[in-house]
PDB file of C-alpha atoms in Angstrom:
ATOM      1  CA  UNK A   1     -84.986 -20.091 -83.299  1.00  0.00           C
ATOM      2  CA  UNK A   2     -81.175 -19.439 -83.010  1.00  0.00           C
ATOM      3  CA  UNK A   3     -80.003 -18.531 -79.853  1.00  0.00           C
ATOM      4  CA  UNK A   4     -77.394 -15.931 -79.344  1.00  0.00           C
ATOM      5  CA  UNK A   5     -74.188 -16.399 -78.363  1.00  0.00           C
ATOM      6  CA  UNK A   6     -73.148 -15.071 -75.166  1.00  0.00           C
ATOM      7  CA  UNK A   7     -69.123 -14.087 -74.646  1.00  0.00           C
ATOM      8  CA  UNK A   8     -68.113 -13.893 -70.879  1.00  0.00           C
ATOM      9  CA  UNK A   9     -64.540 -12.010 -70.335  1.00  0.00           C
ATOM     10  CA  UNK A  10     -61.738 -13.763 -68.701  1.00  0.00           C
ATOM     11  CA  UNK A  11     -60.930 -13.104 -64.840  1.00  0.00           C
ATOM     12  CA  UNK A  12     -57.404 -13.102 -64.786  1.00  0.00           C
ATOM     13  CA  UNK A  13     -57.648 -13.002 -60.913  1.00  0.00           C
ATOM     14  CA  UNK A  14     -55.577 -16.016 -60.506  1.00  0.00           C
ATOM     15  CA  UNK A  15     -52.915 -14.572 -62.990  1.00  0.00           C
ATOM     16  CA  UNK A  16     -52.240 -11.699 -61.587  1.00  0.00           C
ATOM     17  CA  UNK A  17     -51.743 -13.589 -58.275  1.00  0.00           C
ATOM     18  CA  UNK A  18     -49.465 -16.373 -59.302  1.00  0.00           C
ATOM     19  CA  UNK A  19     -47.744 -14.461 -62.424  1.00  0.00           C
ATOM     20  CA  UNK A  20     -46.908 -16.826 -65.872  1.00  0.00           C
ATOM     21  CA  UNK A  21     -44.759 -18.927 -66.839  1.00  0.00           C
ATOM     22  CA  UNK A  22     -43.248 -22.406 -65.837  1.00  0.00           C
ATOM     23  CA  UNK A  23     -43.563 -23.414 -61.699  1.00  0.00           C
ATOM     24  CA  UNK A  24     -40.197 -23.608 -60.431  1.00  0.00           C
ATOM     25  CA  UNK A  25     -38.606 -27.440 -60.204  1.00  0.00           C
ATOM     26  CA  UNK A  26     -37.917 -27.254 -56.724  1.00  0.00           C
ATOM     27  CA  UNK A  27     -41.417 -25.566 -55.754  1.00  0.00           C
ATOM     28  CA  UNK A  28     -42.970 -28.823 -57.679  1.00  0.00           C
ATOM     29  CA  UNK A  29     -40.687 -31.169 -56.125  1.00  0.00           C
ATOM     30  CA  UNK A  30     -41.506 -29.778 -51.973  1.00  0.00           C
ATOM     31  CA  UNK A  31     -45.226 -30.125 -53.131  1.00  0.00           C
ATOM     32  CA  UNK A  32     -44.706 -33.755 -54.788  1.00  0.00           C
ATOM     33  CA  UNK A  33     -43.063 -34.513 -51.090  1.00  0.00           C
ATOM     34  CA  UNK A  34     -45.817 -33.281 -49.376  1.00  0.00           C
ATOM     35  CA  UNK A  35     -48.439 -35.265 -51.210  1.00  0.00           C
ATOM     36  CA  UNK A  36     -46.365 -38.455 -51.182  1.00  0.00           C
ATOM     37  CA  UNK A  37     -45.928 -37.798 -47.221  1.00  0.00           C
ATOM     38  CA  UNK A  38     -49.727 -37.026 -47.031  1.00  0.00           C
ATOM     39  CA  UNK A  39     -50.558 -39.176 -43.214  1.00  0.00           C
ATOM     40  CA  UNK A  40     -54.365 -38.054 -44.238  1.00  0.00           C
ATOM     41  CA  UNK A  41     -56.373 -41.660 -44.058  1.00  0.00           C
ATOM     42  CA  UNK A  42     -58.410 -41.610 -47.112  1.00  0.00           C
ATOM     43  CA  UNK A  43     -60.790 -44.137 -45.991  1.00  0.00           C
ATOM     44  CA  UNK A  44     -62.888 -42.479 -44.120  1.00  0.00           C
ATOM     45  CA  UNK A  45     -63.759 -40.043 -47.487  1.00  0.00           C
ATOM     46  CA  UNK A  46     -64.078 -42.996 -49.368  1.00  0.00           C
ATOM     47  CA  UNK A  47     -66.781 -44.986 -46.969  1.00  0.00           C
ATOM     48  CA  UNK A  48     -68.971 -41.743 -46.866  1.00  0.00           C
ATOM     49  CA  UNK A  49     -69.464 -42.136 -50.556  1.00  0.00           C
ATOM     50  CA  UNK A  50     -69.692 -45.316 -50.655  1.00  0.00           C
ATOM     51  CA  UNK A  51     -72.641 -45.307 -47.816  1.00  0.00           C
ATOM     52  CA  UNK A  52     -73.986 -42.664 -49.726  1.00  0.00           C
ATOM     53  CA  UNK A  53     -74.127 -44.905 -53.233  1.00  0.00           C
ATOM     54  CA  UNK A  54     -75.203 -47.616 -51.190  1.00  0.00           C
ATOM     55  CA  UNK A  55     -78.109 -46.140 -50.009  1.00  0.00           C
ATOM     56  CA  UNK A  56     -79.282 -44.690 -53.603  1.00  0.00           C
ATOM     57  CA  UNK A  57     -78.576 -48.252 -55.279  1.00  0.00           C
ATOM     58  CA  UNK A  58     -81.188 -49.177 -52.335  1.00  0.00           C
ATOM     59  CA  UNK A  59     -83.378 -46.454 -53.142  1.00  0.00           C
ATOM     60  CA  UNK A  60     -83.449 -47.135 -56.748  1.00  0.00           C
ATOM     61  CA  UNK A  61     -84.429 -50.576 -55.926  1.00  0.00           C
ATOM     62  CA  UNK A  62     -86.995 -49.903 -53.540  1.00  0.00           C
ATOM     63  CA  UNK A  63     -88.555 -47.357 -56.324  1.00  0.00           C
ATOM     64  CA  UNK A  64     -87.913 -44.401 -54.532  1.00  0.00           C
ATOM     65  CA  UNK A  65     -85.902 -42.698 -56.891  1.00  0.00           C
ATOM     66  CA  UNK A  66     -86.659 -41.958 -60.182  1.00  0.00           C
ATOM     67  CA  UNK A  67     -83.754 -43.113 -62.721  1.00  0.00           C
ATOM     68  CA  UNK A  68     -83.171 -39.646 -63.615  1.00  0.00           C
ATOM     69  CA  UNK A  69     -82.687 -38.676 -60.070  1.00  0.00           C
ATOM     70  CA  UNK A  70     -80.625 -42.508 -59.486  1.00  0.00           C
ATOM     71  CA  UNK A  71     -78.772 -41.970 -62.538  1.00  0.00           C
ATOM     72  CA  UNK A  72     -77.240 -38.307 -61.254  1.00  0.00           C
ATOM     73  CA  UNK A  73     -76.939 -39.455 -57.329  1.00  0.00           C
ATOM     74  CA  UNK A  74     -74.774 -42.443 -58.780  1.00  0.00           C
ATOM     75  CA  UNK A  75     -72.672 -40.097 -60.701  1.00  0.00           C
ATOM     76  CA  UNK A  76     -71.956 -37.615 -58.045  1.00  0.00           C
ATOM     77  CA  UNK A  77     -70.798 -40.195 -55.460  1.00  0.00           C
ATOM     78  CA  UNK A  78     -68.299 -42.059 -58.565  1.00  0.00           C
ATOM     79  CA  UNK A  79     -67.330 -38.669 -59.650  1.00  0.00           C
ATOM     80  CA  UNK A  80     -66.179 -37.716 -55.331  1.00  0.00           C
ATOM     81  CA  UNK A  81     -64.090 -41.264 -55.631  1.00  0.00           C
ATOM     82  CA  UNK A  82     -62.550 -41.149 -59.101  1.00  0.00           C
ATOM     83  CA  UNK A  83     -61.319 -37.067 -58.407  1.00  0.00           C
ATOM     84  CA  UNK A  84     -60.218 -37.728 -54.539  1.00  0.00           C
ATOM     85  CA  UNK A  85     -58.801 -41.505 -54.398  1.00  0.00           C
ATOM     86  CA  UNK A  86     -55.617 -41.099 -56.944  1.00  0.00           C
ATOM     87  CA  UNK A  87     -54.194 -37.468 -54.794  1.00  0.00           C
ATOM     88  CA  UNK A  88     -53.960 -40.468 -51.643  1.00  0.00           C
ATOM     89  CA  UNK A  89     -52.268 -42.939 -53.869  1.00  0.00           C
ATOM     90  CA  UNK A  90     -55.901 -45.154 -54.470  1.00  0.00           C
ATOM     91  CA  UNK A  91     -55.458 -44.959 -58.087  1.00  0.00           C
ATOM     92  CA  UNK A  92     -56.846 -48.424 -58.563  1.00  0.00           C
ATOM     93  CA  UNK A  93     -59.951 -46.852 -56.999  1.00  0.00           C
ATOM     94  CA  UNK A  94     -59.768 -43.651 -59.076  1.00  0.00           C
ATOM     95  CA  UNK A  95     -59.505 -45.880 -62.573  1.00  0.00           C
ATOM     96  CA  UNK A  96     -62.546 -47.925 -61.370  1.00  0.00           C
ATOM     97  CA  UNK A  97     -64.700 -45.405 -60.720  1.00  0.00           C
ATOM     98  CA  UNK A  98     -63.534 -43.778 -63.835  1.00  0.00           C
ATOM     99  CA  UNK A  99     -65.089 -46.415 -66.041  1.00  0.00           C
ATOM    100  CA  UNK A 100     -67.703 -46.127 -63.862  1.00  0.00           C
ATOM    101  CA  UNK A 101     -68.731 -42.588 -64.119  1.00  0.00           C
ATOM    102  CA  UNK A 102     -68.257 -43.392 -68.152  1.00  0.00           C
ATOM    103  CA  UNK A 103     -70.675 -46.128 -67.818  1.00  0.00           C
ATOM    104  CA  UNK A 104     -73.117 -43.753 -66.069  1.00  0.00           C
ATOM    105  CA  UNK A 105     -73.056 -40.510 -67.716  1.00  0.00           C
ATOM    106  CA  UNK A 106     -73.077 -42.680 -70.924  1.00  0.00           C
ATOM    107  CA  UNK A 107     -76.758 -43.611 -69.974  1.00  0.00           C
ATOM    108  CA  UNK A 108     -80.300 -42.653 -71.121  1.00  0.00           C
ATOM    109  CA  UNK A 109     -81.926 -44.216 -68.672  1.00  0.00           C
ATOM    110  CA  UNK A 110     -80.745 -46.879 -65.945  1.00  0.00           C
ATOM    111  CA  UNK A 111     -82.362 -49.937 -65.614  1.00  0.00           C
ATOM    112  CA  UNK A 112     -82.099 -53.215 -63.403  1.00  0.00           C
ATOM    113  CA  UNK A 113     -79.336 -54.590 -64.909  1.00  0.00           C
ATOM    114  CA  UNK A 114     -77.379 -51.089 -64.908  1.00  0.00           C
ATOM    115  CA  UNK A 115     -78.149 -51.352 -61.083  1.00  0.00           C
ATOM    116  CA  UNK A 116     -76.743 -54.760 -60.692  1.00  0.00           C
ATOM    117  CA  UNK A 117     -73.184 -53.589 -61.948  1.00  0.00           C
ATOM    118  CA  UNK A 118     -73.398 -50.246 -60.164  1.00  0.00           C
ATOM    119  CA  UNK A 119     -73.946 -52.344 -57.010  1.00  0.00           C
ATOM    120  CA  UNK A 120     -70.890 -54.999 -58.197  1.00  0.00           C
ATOM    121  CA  UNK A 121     -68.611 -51.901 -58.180  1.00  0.00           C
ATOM    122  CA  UNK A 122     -69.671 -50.228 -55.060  1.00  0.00           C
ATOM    123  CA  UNK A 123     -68.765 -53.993 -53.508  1.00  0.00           C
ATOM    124  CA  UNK A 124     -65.284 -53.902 -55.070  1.00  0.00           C
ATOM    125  CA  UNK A 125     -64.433 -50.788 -54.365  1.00  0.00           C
ATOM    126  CA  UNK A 126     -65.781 -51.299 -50.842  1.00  0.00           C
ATOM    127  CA  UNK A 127     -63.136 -54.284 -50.523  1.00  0.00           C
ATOM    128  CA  UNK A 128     -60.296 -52.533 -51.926  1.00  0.00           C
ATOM    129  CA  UNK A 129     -61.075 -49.909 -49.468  1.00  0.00           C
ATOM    130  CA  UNK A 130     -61.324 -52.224 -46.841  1.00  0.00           C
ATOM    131  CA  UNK A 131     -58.010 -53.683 -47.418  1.00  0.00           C
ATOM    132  CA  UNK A 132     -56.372 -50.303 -48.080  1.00  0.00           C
ATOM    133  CA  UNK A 133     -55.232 -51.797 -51.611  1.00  0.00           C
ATOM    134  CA  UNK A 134     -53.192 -48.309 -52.659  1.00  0.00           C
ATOM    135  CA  UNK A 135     -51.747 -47.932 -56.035  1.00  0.00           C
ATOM    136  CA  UNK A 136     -53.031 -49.775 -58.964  1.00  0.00           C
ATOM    137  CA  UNK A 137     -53.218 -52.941 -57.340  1.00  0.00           C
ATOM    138  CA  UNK A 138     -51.232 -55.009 -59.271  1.00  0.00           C
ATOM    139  CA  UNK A 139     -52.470 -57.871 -61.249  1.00  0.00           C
ATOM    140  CA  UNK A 140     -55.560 -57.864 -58.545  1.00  0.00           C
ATOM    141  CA  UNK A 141     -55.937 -54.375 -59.605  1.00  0.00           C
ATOM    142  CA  UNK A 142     -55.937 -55.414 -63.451  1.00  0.00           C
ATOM    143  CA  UNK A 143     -58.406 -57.857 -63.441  1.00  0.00           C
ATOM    144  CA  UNK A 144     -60.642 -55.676 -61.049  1.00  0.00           C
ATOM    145  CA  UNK A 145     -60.617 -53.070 -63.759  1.00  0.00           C
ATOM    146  CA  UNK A 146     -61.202 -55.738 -66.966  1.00  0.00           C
ATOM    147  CA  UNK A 147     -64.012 -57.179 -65.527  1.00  0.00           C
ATOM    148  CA  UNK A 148     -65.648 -53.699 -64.979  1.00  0.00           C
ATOM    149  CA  UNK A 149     -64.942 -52.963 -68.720  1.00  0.00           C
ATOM    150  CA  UNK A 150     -65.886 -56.235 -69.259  1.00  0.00           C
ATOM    151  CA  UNK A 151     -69.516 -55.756 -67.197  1.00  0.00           C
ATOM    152  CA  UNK A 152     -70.190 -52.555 -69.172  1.00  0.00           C
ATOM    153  CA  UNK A 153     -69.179 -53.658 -72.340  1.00  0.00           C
ATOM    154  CA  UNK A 154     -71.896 -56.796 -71.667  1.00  0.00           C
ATOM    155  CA  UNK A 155     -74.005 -54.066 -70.708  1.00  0.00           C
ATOM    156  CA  UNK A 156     -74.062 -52.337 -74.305  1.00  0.00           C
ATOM    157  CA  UNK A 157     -73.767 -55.091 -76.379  1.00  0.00           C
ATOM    158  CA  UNK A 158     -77.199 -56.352 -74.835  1.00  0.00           C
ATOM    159  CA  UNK A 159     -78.557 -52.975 -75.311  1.00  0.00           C
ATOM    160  CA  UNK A 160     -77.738 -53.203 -78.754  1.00  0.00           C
ATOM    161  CA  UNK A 161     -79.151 -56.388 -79.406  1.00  0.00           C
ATOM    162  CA  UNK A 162     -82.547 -55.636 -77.925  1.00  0.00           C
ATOM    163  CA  UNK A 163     -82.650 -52.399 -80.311  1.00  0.00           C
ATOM    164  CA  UNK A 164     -81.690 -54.819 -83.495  1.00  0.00           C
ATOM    165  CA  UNK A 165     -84.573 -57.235 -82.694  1.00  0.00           C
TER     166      UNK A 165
END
């Protein structure tokens, strides 16, 4: 059955408030200041969602969950910490839990072993949290984010082995 395509008309709301055309240097430069002066703590923000992963990677253990309902509870609390950390200068935390979300929403089904590195990441970025590691973290930082890639990358290539056999 083809299904018909639907065209919704733009709201040019925001337009008409703001006007077109390039943001003025000096407007972008007082708002760069204010972010880079931003006193706001961010851990607090970032402990909520990790308490809040940390108790569906427990659910999902305990069976409570289905994966389907794991698998989205997971993604919601990455996808609060990968669009929140970088605007208080926790990129390190906001590339982590980019690969992260990509290793989720990249995902059938989660099983055990998809748990096990869910659970690896909340710990990391629990400790970079913990020691208010801001920016990318350095070489620290770098080898936090291979061995994700690395962990995921494991991850498939095990998938794909099982499916070849």
């Amino acid at each position: 059955m083809a299904r018909r395509v639907r065209i919704i008309k733009a709201d040019f709301l925001l337009k008409d408030k703001i006007g077109s055309g390039a943001v003025n240097d000096d407007v972008i430069k007082k708002c760069q200041a204010v972010l880079d002066s931003n006193p706001f703590d961010f851990s607090p923000i970032a402990e909520e969602q990790l308490e809040r992963l940390q108790h569906v990677i427990n659910k999902t253990k305990e069976h409570k969950l289905t994966r389907d309902q794991a698998t989205q509870a997971m993604t919601e609390c990455v996808m609060q910490l990968k669009a929140n950390a970088p605007l208080f200068d926790y990129d390190l935390v906001g590339t982590l839990a980019n690969i992260m979300l990509s290793f989720l929403e990249s995902m059938s089904k989660i099983d055990d072993h998809a748990i096990e590195i869910v659970s690896a990441h909340h710990n990391t970025l629990h400790a970079i949290i913990a020691k208010k590691m801001k920016g990318h973290g350095g070489e620290t930082g770098q080898q936090f984010q291979i061995e994700l890639e690395n962990a995921c990358k494991r991850y498939y290539s095990s998938k794909n082995n099982k499916k070849s056999q």
